[in-house]
Short mmCIF file of C-alpha atoms in Angstrom, two decimals:
data_model
loop_
_atom_site.label_atom_id
_atom_site.label_comp_id
_atom_site.label_asym_id
_atom_site.label_seq_id
_atom_site.Cartn_x
_atom_site.Cartn_y
_atom_site.Cartn_z
CA MET A 1 31.16 67.81 18.99
CA ALA A 2 32.33 71.04 17.80
CA GLU A 3 35.09 69.61 15.99
CA GLU A 4 32.70 67.61 13.96
CA ARG A 5 31.04 70.94 12.90
CA THR A 6 34.44 71.74 11.21
CA GLY A 7 34.15 68.42 9.08
CA GLY A 8 36.50 66.64 11.04
CA ARG A 9 39.54 67.97 9.42
CA THR A 10 40.68 70.61 11.64
CA ALA A 11 41.07 70.86 15.49
CA LEU A 12 39.16 74.08 16.82
CA HIS A 13 42.76 75.28 18.33
CA GLU A 14 44.16 75.07 14.66
CA LEU A 15 41.41 77.51 13.10
CA SER A 16 42.69 80.80 12.31
CA VAL A 17 41.02 84.04 13.45
CA GLN A 18 39.35 84.31 9.85
CA GLU A 19 38.32 80.64 9.83
CA ALA A 20 36.61 80.47 13.31
CA GLY A 21 34.96 83.83 12.30
CA MET A 22 33.23 82.25 9.25
CA LEU A 23 32.21 79.41 11.15
CA LEU A 24 30.71 81.57 13.86
CA ARG A 25 28.97 83.61 11.62
CA SER A 26 27.43 80.59 9.67
CA GLY A 27 26.26 79.13 12.80
CA GLU A 28 28.30 75.79 12.19
CA LEU A 29 30.47 77.03 15.48
CA THR A 30 29.71 78.93 18.48
CA SER A 31 31.98 81.17 20.65
CA VAL A 32 30.92 79.09 23.61
CA GLU A 33 32.06 75.95 21.75
CA LEU A 34 35.33 77.64 20.87
CA THR A 35 35.91 79.01 24.21
CA ARG A 36 35.40 75.99 26.08
CA HIS A 37 37.80 74.07 23.87
CA ALA A 38 40.43 76.81 24.70
CA LEU A 39 39.64 76.45 28.48
CA ASP A 40 39.94 72.69 28.21
CA ARG A 41 43.15 72.91 26.11
CA ILE A 42 44.59 75.32 28.97
CA ALA A 43 43.57 72.96 31.77
CA LEU A 44 45.20 69.78 30.44
CA LEU A 45 48.69 71.67 28.90
CA ASP A 46 49.30 74.66 31.11
CA PRO A 47 49.92 72.91 34.11
CA ALA A 48 53.32 72.04 32.48
CA LEU A 49 53.78 75.31 30.47
CA HIS A 50 52.85 78.03 33.05
CA ALA A 51 51.74 80.28 30.12
CA PHE A 52 48.76 81.51 32.08
CA ILE A 53 48.95 83.65 35.58
CA GLN A 54 45.40 83.48 35.81
CA VAL A 55 42.29 82.04 33.83
CA THR A 56 39.09 83.84 34.00
CA GLU A 57 37.03 81.14 32.93
CA GLU A 58 33.56 82.32 34.28
CA THR A 59 33.81 85.68 32.40
CA ALA A 60 35.11 84.04 29.72
CA LEU A 61 31.95 81.74 29.15
CA ARG A 62 29.65 84.62 29.95
CA ARG A 63 31.12 86.89 27.31
CA ALA A 64 31.21 84.14 24.59
CA ALA A 65 27.57 83.73 25.26
CA VAL A 66 26.96 87.18 24.51
CA ALA A 67 29.11 87.36 21.48
CA ASP A 68 26.85 84.34 20.56
CA ARG A 69 23.50 86.03 21.16
CA ASP A 70 24.99 89.36 19.14
CA LEU A 71 25.65 87.28 16.09
CA ARG A 72 22.35 85.75 16.05
CA ALA A 73 20.85 89.11 16.22
CA GLY A 74 22.89 90.39 13.54
CA ARG A 75 25.17 92.55 15.59
CA ASP A 76 28.72 91.83 14.07
CA ARG A 77 31.49 93.81 15.97
CA GLY A 78 34.30 92.77 13.74
CA PRO A 79 37.19 90.28 12.79
CA MET A 80 37.64 89.42 16.58
CA HIS A 81 33.88 88.86 17.57
CA GLY A 82 33.47 85.72 19.49
CA ILE A 83 37.37 85.06 19.17
CA PRO A 84 39.22 83.76 22.38
CA TYR A 85 42.05 86.14 23.31
CA ALA A 86 44.49 86.38 26.32
CA LEU A 87 46.63 89.51 27.34
CA LYS A 88 50.22 89.78 29.04
CA ASP A 89 49.81 90.39 32.90
CA ILE A 90 50.63 93.99 32.55
CA PHE A 91 47.40 95.18 31.08
CA ASP A 92 44.34 96.13 33.38
CA VAL A 93 41.31 93.94 33.07
CA ALA A 94 38.66 95.62 35.54
CA GLY A 95 38.14 93.13 38.64
CA VAL A 96 41.25 91.08 37.92
CA PRO A 97 44.71 91.30 39.30
CA THR A 98 47.41 92.87 37.40
CA THR A 99 50.56 91.44 39.02
CA ASN A 100 53.35 92.19 36.69
CA ALA A 101 54.59 88.57 38.06
CA SER A 102 55.62 90.58 41.03
CA ARG A 103 55.45 90.24 44.68
CA LEU A 104 55.13 93.97 44.94
CA ARG A 105 51.55 94.06 42.71
CA ALA A 106 50.38 90.44 43.72
CA ASP A 107 47.17 92.28 45.40
CA ARG A 108 46.67 94.85 43.12
CA VAL A 109 43.06 94.50 41.70
CA ALA A 110 42.47 96.70 38.13
CA ARG A 111 39.72 99.08 38.79
CA ALA A 112 39.07 99.77 34.93
CA ASP A 113 39.86 98.50 31.66
CA SER A 114 43.20 98.99 29.64
CA THR A 115 42.43 100.68 26.59
CA VAL A 116 43.55 97.34 24.70
CA GLU A 117 41.04 95.54 26.88
CA ARG A 118 38.41 97.81 26.23
CA ARG A 119 38.71 97.57 22.32
CA LEU A 120 39.02 93.94 22.25
CA GLN A 121 35.88 93.77 24.16
CA ALA A 122 34.06 96.17 22.23
CA GLY A 123 35.34 94.20 19.14
CA GLY A 124 33.31 90.99 20.66
CA GLY A 125 36.43 89.27 21.94
CA VAL A 126 36.59 86.71 24.60
CA GLY A 127 39.09 87.31 27.17
CA LEU A 128 40.67 84.06 28.67
CA GLY A 129 42.76 85.55 31.30
CA LYS A 130 46.45 86.78 32.02
CA LEU A 131 49.57 85.29 30.57
CA THR A 132 52.90 85.24 32.45
CA THR A 133 55.56 87.69 32.00
CA PHE A 134 59.02 88.49 33.28
CA GLU A 135 58.68 90.58 36.27
CA PHE A 136 57.66 94.21 35.32
CA ALA A 137 58.11 93.21 31.55
CA ILE A 138 62.17 93.46 32.15
CA GLY A 139 63.40 90.82 34.85
CA GLY A 140 64.36 87.43 33.28
CA PRO A 141 63.12 83.81 33.27
CA SER A 142 63.26 83.66 37.26
CA PHE A 143 62.43 81.21 39.70
CA ASP A 144 62.42 83.64 42.69
CA LEU A 145 59.00 85.26 41.54
CA PRO A 146 55.65 84.27 42.94
CA VAL A 147 54.76 82.51 39.78
CA PRO A 148 56.82 79.97 38.01
CA PRO A 149 58.25 81.03 34.50
CA ALA A 150 56.71 80.10 31.53
CA ARG A 151 58.32 76.94 29.37
CA ASN A 152 59.18 76.87 25.95
CA PRO A 153 56.67 74.33 24.35
CA TRP A 154 59.08 72.99 21.64
CA SER A 155 61.64 71.81 24.34
CA GLU A 156 61.33 72.16 28.28
CA GLN A 157 64.94 72.73 28.74
CA HIS A 158 64.82 75.84 26.63
CA VAL A 159 63.51 79.35 27.50
CA PRO A 160 60.67 80.91 25.38
CA SER A 161 62.13 84.22 25.52
CA GLY A 162 60.57 87.56 26.98
CA SER A 163 59.27 89.44 28.35
CA SER A 164 55.95 88.32 26.66
CA SER A 165 57.04 84.81 27.42
CA GLY A 166 53.28 83.41 28.27
CA SER A 167 52.35 84.71 25.11
CA GLY A 168 54.85 83.07 22.97
CA ALA A 169 54.31 79.99 24.79
CA ALA A 170 50.54 80.08 24.86
CA VAL A 171 50.32 80.74 21.19
CA ALA A 172 52.70 78.07 19.95
CA ALA A 173 51.00 75.56 22.12
CA GLY A 174 47.69 76.24 20.66
CA LEU A 175 45.93 77.34 24.10
CA VAL A 176 44.88 80.67 22.26
CA ARG A 177 45.51 82.10 18.80
CA VAL A 178 45.86 85.78 19.51
CA THR A 179 47.59 87.54 22.43
CA VAL A 180 48.61 91.07 23.08
CA GLY A 181 51.99 91.71 24.82
CA SER A 182 54.30 94.69 25.19
CA ASP A 183 57.83 95.32 23.36
CA THR A 184 60.27 97.74 24.65
CA SER A 185 63.46 96.10 23.19
CA GLY A 186 61.83 92.92 21.83
CA SER A 187 59.45 91.57 24.40
CA THR A 188 57.18 90.64 21.81
CA ARG A 189 59.30 89.87 18.97
CA GLY A 190 61.60 87.59 20.96
CA PRO A 191 59.07 85.12 22.31
CA ALA A 192 57.43 85.01 18.82
CA PHE A 193 60.86 84.20 17.40
CA HIS A 194 61.99 81.56 20.23
CA CYS A 195 58.62 79.92 19.86
CA GLY A 196 57.70 79.95 16.25
CA ALA A 197 54.76 82.48 16.32
CA VAL A 198 54.25 85.94 14.64
CA GLY A 199 55.08 88.94 17.09
CA LEU A 200 54.31 92.43 15.84
CA LYS A 201 55.87 95.67 17.26
CA PRO A 202 53.70 98.14 15.87
CA THR A 203 54.81 101.97 15.30
CA TYR A 204 55.41 103.56 18.34
CA GLY A 205 52.26 105.32 19.28
CA ARG A 206 50.07 102.94 17.05
CA VAL A 207 48.52 101.16 19.94
CA SER A 208 47.51 102.72 23.25
CA GLY A 209 49.33 101.66 26.53
CA HIS A 210 46.81 103.49 28.96
CA GLY A 211 46.01 101.01 31.47
CA ALA A 212 49.15 98.83 31.03
CA TRP A 213 52.35 98.90 32.90
CA THR A 214 54.89 101.51 31.80
CA LEU A 215 58.30 100.60 31.73
CA SER A 216 60.00 102.93 29.44
CA GLN A 217 57.81 105.93 28.40
CA THR A 218 59.48 106.52 25.02
CA MET A 219 60.33 102.89 23.96
CA ASP A 220 57.03 100.83 25.10
CA HIS A 221 55.25 99.50 22.13
CA PHE A 222 51.98 97.12 22.42
CA GLY A 223 51.22 94.66 20.03
CA PRO A 224 49.92 91.20 19.13
CA LEU A 225 51.47 88.16 19.21
CA THR A 226 49.56 85.23 17.11
CA TRP A 227 49.47 82.12 15.09
CA THR A 228 49.57 83.71 11.60
CA VAL A 229 50.13 86.85 9.91
CA ALA A 230 46.10 87.40 9.47
CA ASP A 231 45.64 86.74 12.72
CA THR A 232 47.93 89.62 13.67
CA ALA A 233 46.20 91.92 11.07
CA ALA A 234 42.99 91.18 12.49
CA ALA A 235 43.89 91.86 16.18
CA LEU A 236 45.78 95.03 15.30
CA ARG A 237 42.85 96.47 13.24
CA VAL A 238 40.66 95.98 16.57
CA ILE A 239 43.44 97.39 19.15
CA ALA A 240 44.93 100.42 16.95
CA GLY A 241 44.41 103.85 16.95
CA ALA A 242 44.50 107.36 18.77
CA ASP A 243 43.58 107.22 22.36
CA PRO A 244 42.67 110.47 24.32
CA ALA A 245 44.01 108.64 27.46
CA ASP A 246 47.47 108.12 25.86
CA PRO A 247 49.26 111.20 24.79
CA ARG A 248 51.65 108.74 23.00
CA THR A 249 49.28 107.66 20.37
CA ALA A 250 49.07 109.03 16.95
CA ASP A 251 45.86 110.46 15.41
CA ILE A 252 46.40 108.62 12.34
CA GLU A 253 43.78 106.41 10.31
CA VAL A 254 43.93 102.73 10.99
CA PRO A 255 43.65 100.82 7.68
CA ASP A 256 41.95 97.30 7.12
CA TYR A 257 45.14 95.45 7.73
CA THR A 258 43.59 92.19 6.37
CA ALA A 259 42.74 93.75 3.07
CA ALA A 260 46.23 93.99 1.44
CA LEU A 261 47.54 90.43 2.71
CA ASP A 262 46.94 88.76 -0.68
CA ARG A 263 48.22 91.67 -2.87
CA GLY A 264 51.81 90.12 -3.30
CA VAL A 265 55.12 91.85 -3.23
CA ALA A 266 55.61 92.44 -7.04
CA GLY A 267 57.12 95.94 -7.24
CA LEU A 268 58.08 96.18 -3.91
CA ARG A 269 61.53 97.69 -2.77
CA VAL A 270 63.20 95.42 -0.22
CA ALA A 271 66.42 96.35 1.76
CA SER A 272 68.65 93.83 3.18
CA SER A 273 71.93 94.47 5.49
CA PRO A 274 73.69 91.24 6.15
CA GLY A 275 76.60 93.32 7.89
CA TRP A 276 75.06 93.46 11.07
CA TYR A 277 74.74 89.73 11.51
CA ALA A 278 76.09 87.40 8.64
CA GLU A 279 79.73 87.49 9.73
CA ASP A 280 79.10 87.24 13.49
CA PRO A 281 80.01 83.85 14.75
CA MET A 282 77.12 84.12 17.25
CA THR A 283 74.72 84.00 14.52
CA MET A 284 73.51 80.32 13.75
CA PRO A 285 74.23 79.47 10.08
CA GLU A 286 70.62 77.95 9.81
CA ILE A 287 69.18 81.67 10.38
CA VAL A 288 71.68 83.30 7.90
CA THR A 289 70.65 81.02 5.34
CA GLY A 290 66.91 81.44 6.07
CA VAL A 291 67.16 84.93 5.71
CA GLU A 292 68.88 84.48 2.42
CA GLN A 293 66.12 81.80 1.20
CA ALA A 294 63.38 84.48 2.12
CA LEU A 295 65.16 87.27 0.18
CA GLY A 296 65.32 84.96 -2.82
CA VAL A 297 61.68 84.13 -2.43
CA LEU A 298 60.72 88.18 -2.51
CA ASP A 299 62.99 88.38 -5.50
CA SER A 300 61.15 85.46 -7.10
CA LEU A 301 57.92 87.04 -6.53
CA GLY A 302 58.49 90.39 -8.08
CA ALA A 303 60.34 92.54 -5.33
CA ARG A 304 63.37 94.42 -6.03
CA VAL A 305 65.94 93.27 -3.33
CA GLU A 306 68.95 95.71 -2.65
CA GLN A 307 71.70 95.61 0.11
CA VAL A 308 72.12 98.69 2.42
CA THR A 309 74.56 99.86 4.97
CA LEU A 310 73.05 100.44 8.35
CA PRO A 311 74.42 102.42 11.14
CA PRO A 312 76.36 100.15 13.37
CA TYR A 313 74.31 98.01 15.55
CA GLU A 314 76.36 98.48 18.62
CA VAL A 315 75.07 102.49 18.59
CA PHE A 316 71.47 101.57 18.35
CA ASN A 317 71.84 98.95 21.35
CA ALA A 318 73.93 101.26 23.58
CA CYS A 319 71.14 104.17 22.88
CA GLY A 320 68.50 101.96 23.74
CA ARG A 321 70.05 100.46 26.90
CA VAL A 322 70.64 104.17 28.31
CA ILE A 323 67.15 105.03 27.62
CA CYS A 324 65.55 102.12 28.86
CA ALA A 325 67.48 101.72 32.14
CA ALA A 326 67.08 105.32 32.93
CA GLU A 327 63.36 105.33 32.26
CA ALA A 328 62.66 101.82 33.81
CA PHE A 329 64.51 103.07 37.14
CA SER A 330 62.39 106.08 37.14
CA ASN A 331 59.22 104.10 37.23
CA LEU A 332 60.43 101.89 39.75
CA GLU A 333 62.38 104.15 41.81
CA ASP A 334 59.94 104.30 44.70
CA ASP A 335 59.54 100.53 45.03
CA LEU A 336 63.47 99.92 44.85
CA ARG A 337 64.05 102.32 47.75
CA ARG A 338 61.05 100.72 50.00
CA HIS A 339 61.09 97.44 49.05
CA PRO A 340 64.28 96.29 47.41
CA ARG A 341 64.19 92.60 48.61
CA SER A 342 60.78 92.11 47.17
CA PHE A 343 62.23 92.39 43.71
CA GLY A 344 63.30 89.04 41.85
CA ARG A 345 67.13 89.19 41.45
CA TYR A 346 67.25 89.73 37.69
CA THR A 347 64.93 92.55 37.78
CA TYR A 348 66.77 94.27 40.65
CA GLN A 349 70.10 93.86 38.76
CA ARG A 350 68.49 94.93 35.42
CA VAL A 351 66.84 97.92 36.79
CA MET A 352 69.14 99.38 39.39
CA PRO A 353 71.94 100.65 36.47
CA GLY A 354 69.26 103.36 35.65
CA ALA A 355 70.18 105.11 38.84
CA GLY A 356 73.69 106.12 37.72
CA ILE A 357 72.77 107.45 34.55
CA ALA A 358 72.94 111.43 34.73
CA ALA A 359 70.30 113.47 32.95
CA SER A 360 73.05 114.94 30.56
CA ASP A 361 73.50 111.33 29.26
CA LEU A 362 70.09 110.58 29.05
CA MET A 363 69.54 114.02 26.87
CA ARG A 364 72.48 112.55 24.84
CA ALA A 365 70.85 109.17 24.11
CA TYR A 366 67.53 110.98 23.35
CA GLU A 367 69.78 113.12 20.65
CA VAL A 368 71.43 110.00 19.41
CA ARG A 369 67.68 108.21 18.97
CA ARG A 370 66.74 111.08 16.64
CA ARG A 371 70.03 111.01 14.69
CA LEU A 372 69.58 107.32 14.14
CA THR A 373 65.91 107.59 12.95
CA ARG A 374 66.83 110.12 10.55
CA GLN A 375 69.76 107.96 9.35
CA LEU A 376 67.53 104.82 9.31
CA ASP A 377 64.91 106.70 7.28
CA GLU A 378 67.38 108.05 4.86
CA THR A 379 69.30 105.04 4.32
CA VAL A 380 66.52 102.62 4.19
CA PHE A 381 62.84 103.86 3.80
CA ASP A 382 63.37 106.77 1.37
CA ARG A 383 63.94 104.34 -1.08
CA HIS A 384 62.68 100.90 0.23
CA ASP A 385 59.18 99.78 1.33
CA VAL A 386 60.77 97.30 3.98
CA LEU A 387 63.83 96.05 5.53
CA ILE A 388 64.73 92.42 5.96
CA THR A 389 67.05 91.49 8.66
CA VAL A 390 67.31 88.63 11.43
CA CYS A 391 65.28 88.86 14.67
CA GLY A 392 67.76 86.72 16.91
CA GLN A 393 70.94 85.25 15.96
CA THR A 394 70.09 81.85 17.81
CA THR A 395 67.39 79.79 18.80
CA ALA A 396 66.04 79.72 22.28
CA ALA A 397 68.59 79.43 25.10
CA LEU A 398 68.73 76.69 27.58
CA TRP A 399 67.48 77.21 31.13
CA SER A 400 71.26 76.44 32.16
CA ASP A 401 72.45 79.51 30.15
CA PHE A 402 70.98 81.84 33.15
CA PRO A 403 73.32 81.86 36.09
CA ALA A 404 72.47 83.54 39.47
CA ASP A 405 73.37 87.02 38.13
CA TRP A 406 72.41 89.24 35.23
CA PRO A 407 73.68 89.50 32.34
CA PRO A 408 73.91 86.01 31.31
CA PRO A 409 77.39 85.84 29.63
CA LYS A 410 76.29 83.66 26.75
CA LEU A 411 73.48 86.18 25.60
CA ALA A 412 75.22 89.21 25.28
CA ASN A 413 73.68 89.91 21.92
CA ASP A 414 71.50 87.26 20.84
CA MET A 415 68.69 89.30 19.54
CA GLN A 416 68.78 92.29 17.22
CA THR A 417 65.33 93.79 17.90
CA ILE A 418 66.28 96.93 20.16
CA PRO A 419 67.11 99.17 16.97
CA PHE A 420 63.42 99.58 15.88
CA SER A 421 62.17 99.91 19.59
CA VAL A 422 64.64 103.13 19.59
CA THR A 423 63.52 104.70 16.54
CA GLY A 424 59.87 103.37 16.71
CA HIS A 425 59.55 101.56 13.15
CA PRO A 426 56.96 98.89 12.93
CA ALA A 427 58.78 95.55 12.98
CA LEU A 428 57.49 91.73 12.98
CA SER A 429 58.90 88.44 13.75
CA LEU A 430 58.04 86.04 11.20
CA PRO A 431 58.90 82.13 11.57
CA ILE A 432 60.44 80.68 8.72
CA GLY A 433 61.37 77.07 9.64
CA PHE A 434 63.47 75.40 12.01
CA ALA A 435 67.18 74.90 13.02
CA ALA A 436 68.98 71.47 13.14
CA ASN A 437 68.23 71.31 17.00
CA GLY A 438 64.63 71.19 16.18
CA LEU A 439 63.84 74.78 17.43
CA PRO A 440 61.96 77.46 15.59
CA ILE A 441 64.01 80.24 13.57
CA GLY A 442 62.79 83.33 11.86
CA LEU A 443 63.43 86.74 10.68
CA GLN A 444 62.50 90.56 11.10
CA ILE A 445 60.60 92.53 8.65
CA VAL A 446 60.62 96.30 9.25
CA GLY A 447 58.62 98.91 7.80
CA ARG A 448 58.28 102.66 7.38
CA ALA A 449 56.35 104.43 10.54
CA PHE A 450 52.78 103.45 10.42
CA GLU A 451 52.90 101.44 7.45
CA GLU A 452 52.10 98.08 9.27
CA ALA A 453 50.13 97.39 6.22
CA THR A 454 53.05 96.77 4.08
CA VAL A 455 54.96 94.88 6.64
CA LEU A 456 51.98 92.56 7.04
CA ARG A 457 51.73 92.01 3.29
CA VAL A 458 55.37 91.25 2.82
CA ALA A 459 55.12 88.84 6.04
CA ALA A 460 51.92 87.10 4.30
CA ALA A 461 53.80 86.60 1.27
CA LEU A 462 56.79 84.75 2.99
CA GLU A 463 54.15 82.76 5.13
CA ALA A 464 52.73 81.40 2.19
CA GLU A 465 55.89 80.04 0.95
CA LEU A 466 58.10 79.30 3.82
CA GLY A 467 55.44 78.76 6.94
CA GLN A 468 54.86 75.48 8.39
CA ARG A 469 51.64 76.73 10.46
CA HIS A 470 50.66 72.85 10.47
CA ARG A 471 53.40 72.06 12.66
CA ARG A 472 53.06 72.48 16.44
CA PRO A 473 55.37 71.42 19.26
CA PRO A 474 54.63 68.27 20.88
CA GLU A 475 52.15 68.36 23.86
CA PRO A 476 53.92 68.20 27.14
CA ASP A 477 52.88 66.37 30.01
CA ASN A 478 50.86 67.99 32.45
CA THR A 479 52.61 67.28 35.53
CA GLY A 480 54.83 70.51 35.66
CA THR A 481 57.96 68.63 36.65
CA GLY A 482 60.03 70.02 33.82
CA ALA A 483 63.25 71.89 34.31
#
């Protein structure tokens, strides 16, 4: 048994990328064994979780066998070599449908790989399949789509957030340790926060979106959602970098993100701004306390923590909503005109307001974004290395919080992720514990543009002090009869 090869101490799905990689390179474990274990776990647990839209079992086992042969021949392709991963179903994989969880794309089979998929394959990774998403990465946790919505592994009564909902559920449940999703206003950080995982929105332009669905050209970001900070660092090293096929990407050197994880935080300057959340009655006290505890940890480890005053959150939010709505409507306009009844109700209701945004309004929003980005740099990053703030104000929402029509009144402002999608700064959701209701809580670490390495360094220090990587959700039954 593969588990016996790890000394009987750690189940295969609990191994980090680095731990699994060491066993693969030593010959104590094979990628085929690791992949088969993941596929068996998906078969056992996913009927209740609905994290996967499609599992590519045959291809996965074939690529795992190739990864094993390469290692035996001395060809090591990097940190993801032989490691299973899965992609949000907005990324193209040649020969596999990219459905966007929509009737409108149910029969669309990709002709070529997205850049993210191509780089993961070139790095020796083993793709397991496609993960559930909100329709077109914007809809909502809908039951009127061709695939059922993903469930939160911590509680079947709660939503895993979105739009990278399958990614959050799959990672938390131990179906896969590395996924890649998209984040336009919080679609990676939200599921990570609500499922107790690590979700990184890299700097705008750090990771290519070629071959991925475009929701909002100027706000889409693409990045890893994983079980540990080190897993995120390993995955980002493989997928990051300039791409001639995507003019949004920046030709900036990609560092070894794992190299600085153990450097600690002594001497770093940390900004906090509780004005956004601490006095808001919607923010759970456990989250405020958790952020304060994390700041205390950083101070005790030698970082210098200072409070700053940020521009009003509402301005960031309004700016981002205008831009996203206008650009999303532009990208879906033809389908909206030709096939309006083929959309899920939430998707239609979220995208249609973009039809009423005038060009002059959009131009003003772009100008506000430039001003907000400049203000954030001047207020925070001219003098500080990172900003610590909340990621979400409450734990995962109940399914019953979602009425027939969007928006749900109880969820008006529960996430605080959109500001950094507006400005493009790298931002990471890090789990730091659990609320009294047993659901995960976390915080958000924001850094200077293209300084993901510093964000990951701070996250690794906090994870070592506050993380509970040993704690998994209870395994659901596999009858698929949840709420």
